[in-house]
Amino acid sequence: MDATADREGFVAVYPNGTGRGTRALTWNAGGCCAYAERNNIDDVGFTKALLDDLTSRVHIDRTRVYATGISNGGMMAFRLAVEASDRIAAIAPWRAR
């Protein structure tokens, strides 16, 4: 997405989920997944804090913030659409086949 972001003039951000080590990081998507769900990680709160931090550093149109993800990241996008609808304009999740 970096090349498209550069060409079209938008900011792309790639936060990591949580877990042990650097492999199999997950998002707490509500009913899923692994470490993040078992440890009740507040990923919605994290995302809101991330957006607050970004807007303090970079000019961002708050009405045009979108979320996407693959697999568990896509599930997290759905959760953001519900629980952070005041901050997320739209989502475009997809799953790997």
PDB file of C-alpha atoms in Angstrom:
ATOM      1  CA  MET A   1       0.000   0.000   0.000  1.00  0.00           C
ATOM      2  CA  ASP A   2       3.022   2.301   0.377  1.00  0.00           C
ATOM      3  CA  ALA A   3       3.350   3.080  -3.326  1.00  0.00           C
ATOM      4  CA  THR A   4      -0.357   3.850  -3.620  1.00  0.00           C
ATOM      5  CA  ALA A   5      -0.255   6.022  -0.494  1.00  0.00           C
ATOM      6  CA  ASP A   6       2.707   7.971  -1.879  1.00  0.00           C
ATOM      7  CA  ARG A   7       1.071   8.390  -5.264  1.00  0.00           C
ATOM      8  CA  GLU A   8      -2.386   9.325  -3.944  1.00  0.00           C
ATOM      9  CA  GLY A   9      -1.235  11.366  -0.942  1.00  0.00           C
ATOM     10  CA  PHE A  10      -2.605   9.444   2.015  1.00  0.00           C
ATOM     11  CA  VAL A  11      -1.022   8.068   5.179  1.00  0.00           C
ATOM     12  CA  ALA A  12      -0.790   4.277   5.516  1.00  0.00           C
ATOM     13  CA  VAL A  13      -0.137   2.825   8.960  1.00  0.00           C
ATOM     14  CA  TYR A  14       0.621  -0.804   9.782  1.00  0.00           C
ATOM     15  CA  PRO A  15       0.267  -1.449  13.524  1.00  0.00           C
ATOM     16  CA  ASN A  16       1.108  -4.854  14.954  1.00  0.00           C
ATOM     17  CA  GLY A  17      -1.157  -7.021  17.040  1.00  0.00           C
ATOM     18  CA  THR A  18       0.060  -8.584  20.271  1.00  0.00           C
ATOM     19  CA  GLY A  19       1.458 -11.934  21.279  1.00  0.00           C
ATOM     20  CA  ARG A  20       4.535 -13.650  22.488  1.00  0.00           C
ATOM     21  CA  GLY A  21       7.558 -12.954  20.333  1.00  0.00           C
ATOM     22  CA  THR A  22       7.201 -11.558  16.841  1.00  0.00           C
ATOM     23  CA  ARG A  23       5.273 -14.382  15.161  1.00  0.00           C
ATOM     24  CA  ALA A  24       1.547 -15.040  15.246  1.00  0.00           C
ATOM     25  CA  LEU A  25       0.603 -11.619  16.568  1.00  0.00           C
ATOM     26  CA  THR A  26      -3.162 -11.249  16.917  1.00  0.00           C
ATOM     27  CA  TRP A  27      -5.884  -8.666  17.411  1.00  0.00           C
ATOM     28  CA  ASN A  28      -8.651  -8.942  19.969  1.00  0.00           C
ATOM     29  CA  ALA A  29     -11.458  -9.013  17.432  1.00  0.00           C
ATOM     30  CA  GLY A  30     -14.117  -9.710  20.055  1.00  0.00           C
ATOM     31  CA  GLY A  31     -14.692 -13.420  19.570  1.00  0.00           C
ATOM     32  CA  CYS A  32     -11.209 -14.192  18.340  1.00  0.00           C
ATOM     33  CA  CYS A  33      -8.115 -14.617  18.487  1.00  0.00           C
ATOM     34  CA  ALA A  34      -5.468 -16.325  20.555  1.00  0.00           C
ATOM     35  CA  TYR A  35      -3.214 -14.190  22.771  1.00  0.00           C
ATOM     36  CA  ALA A  36      -5.028 -10.867  22.266  1.00  0.00           C
ATOM     37  CA  GLU A  37      -8.438 -12.279  23.167  1.00  0.00           C
ATOM     38  CA  ARG A  38      -7.219 -14.493  26.021  1.00  0.00           C
ATOM     39  CA  ASN A  39      -5.473 -11.505  27.602  1.00  0.00           C
ATOM     40  CA  ASN A  40      -8.369  -9.108  26.910  1.00  0.00           C
ATOM     41  CA  ILE A  41      -6.104  -6.693  25.029  1.00  0.00           C
ATOM     42  CA  ASP A  42      -7.878  -3.377  24.421  1.00  0.00           C
ATOM     43  CA  ASP A  43      -7.156  -3.124  20.703  1.00  0.00           C
ATOM     44  CA  VAL A  44     -10.007  -0.676  20.093  1.00  0.00           C
ATOM     45  CA  GLY A  45      -8.518   1.613  22.743  1.00  0.00           C
ATOM     46  CA  PHE A  46      -5.070   1.100  21.238  1.00  0.00           C
ATOM     47  CA  THR A  47      -6.350   2.053  17.789  1.00  0.00           C
ATOM     48  CA  LYS A  48      -8.036   5.189  19.118  1.00  0.00           C
ATOM     49  CA  ALA A  49      -4.826   6.175  20.939  1.00  0.00           C
ATOM     50  CA  LEU A  50      -2.844   5.504  17.757  1.00  0.00           C
ATOM     51  CA  LEU A  51      -5.161   7.791  15.794  1.00  0.00           C
ATOM     52  CA  ASP A  52      -4.803  10.496  18.455  1.00  0.00           C
ATOM     53  CA  ASP A  53      -1.018  10.229  18.267  1.00  0.00           C
ATOM     54  CA  LEU A  54      -1.016  10.309  14.463  1.00  0.00           C
ATOM     55  CA  THR A  55      -3.216  13.377  14.286  1.00  0.00           C
ATOM     56  CA  SER A  56      -0.834  15.179  16.640  1.00  0.00           C
ATOM     57  CA  ARG A  57       2.069  14.467  14.251  1.00  0.00           C
ATOM     58  CA  VAL A  58       0.557  14.459  10.750  1.00  0.00           C
ATOM     59  CA  HIS A  59      -2.331  16.336   9.159  1.00  0.00           C
ATOM     60  CA  ILE A  60      -5.104  13.779   8.878  1.00  0.00           C
ATOM     61  CA  ASP A  61      -8.662  14.380   7.740  1.00  0.00           C
ATOM     62  CA  ARG A  62     -10.527  12.762  10.630  1.00  0.00           C
ATOM     63  CA  THR A  63     -13.557  12.173   8.398  1.00  0.00           C
ATOM     64  CA  ARG A  64     -11.528   9.965   6.060  1.00  0.00           C
ATOM     65  CA  VAL A  65      -9.965   7.311   8.294  1.00  0.00           C
ATOM     66  CA  TYR A  66     -10.348   3.766   6.983  1.00  0.00           C
ATOM     67  CA  ALA A  67      -9.406   0.324   8.278  1.00  0.00           C
ATOM     68  CA  THR A  68      -8.557  -2.858   6.459  1.00  0.00           C
ATOM     69  CA  GLY A  69      -6.977  -6.165   7.310  1.00  0.00           C
ATOM     70  CA  ILE A  70      -6.523  -9.756   6.304  1.00  0.00           C
ATOM     71  CA  SER A  71      -7.962 -12.649   8.312  1.00  0.00           C
ATOM     72  CA  ASN A  72      -7.834 -11.668  12.019  1.00  0.00           C
ATOM     73  CA  GLY A  73      -6.929  -8.126  10.936  1.00  0.00           C
ATOM     74  CA  GLY A  74     -10.103  -8.093   8.856  1.00  0.00           C
ATOM     75  CA  MET A  75     -12.077  -9.195  11.911  1.00  0.00           C
ATOM     76  CA  MET A  76     -10.493  -6.339  13.827  1.00  0.00           C
ATOM     77  CA  ALA A  77     -11.597  -3.930  11.090  1.00  0.00           C
ATOM     78  CA  PHE A  78     -15.185  -5.142  11.617  1.00  0.00           C
ATOM     79  CA  ARG A  79     -14.847  -4.557  15.378  1.00  0.00           C
ATOM     80  CA  LEU A  80     -13.525  -1.038  14.750  1.00  0.00           C
ATOM     81  CA  ALA A  81     -16.484  -0.342  12.471  1.00  0.00           C
ATOM     82  CA  VAL A  82     -18.817  -1.144  15.351  1.00  0.00           C
ATOM     83  CA  GLU A  83     -16.938   0.133  18.398  1.00  0.00           C
ATOM     84  CA  ALA A  84     -15.065   3.083  16.875  1.00  0.00           C
ATOM     85  CA  SER A  85     -17.600   4.235  14.307  1.00  0.00           C
ATOM     86  CA  ASP A  86     -17.025   7.792  15.487  1.00  0.00           C
ATOM     87  CA  ARG A  87     -13.404   7.480  14.298  1.00  0.00           C
ATOM     88  CA  ILE A  88     -13.537   5.034  11.374  1.00  0.00           C
ATOM     89  CA  ALA A  89     -15.335   6.187   8.208  1.00  0.00           C
ATOM     90  CA  ALA A  90     -15.365   2.811   6.453  1.00  0.00           C
ATOM     91  CA  ILE A  91     -13.670  -0.576   6.387  1.00  0.00           C
ATOM     92  CA  ALA A  92     -12.490  -2.855   3.593  1.00  0.00           C
ATOM     93  CA  PRO A  93     -11.561  -6.191   5.175  1.00  0.00           C
ATOM     94  CA  TRP A  94     -10.667  -9.254   3.170  1.00  0.00           C
ATOM     95  CA  ARG A  95      -9.604 -12.777   3.915  1.00  0.00           C
ATOM     96  CA  ALA A  96      -6.779 -14.774   2.457  1.00  0.00           C
ATOM     97  CA  ARG A  97      -7.763 -17.780   0.407  1.00  0.00           C
TER      98      ARG A  97
END
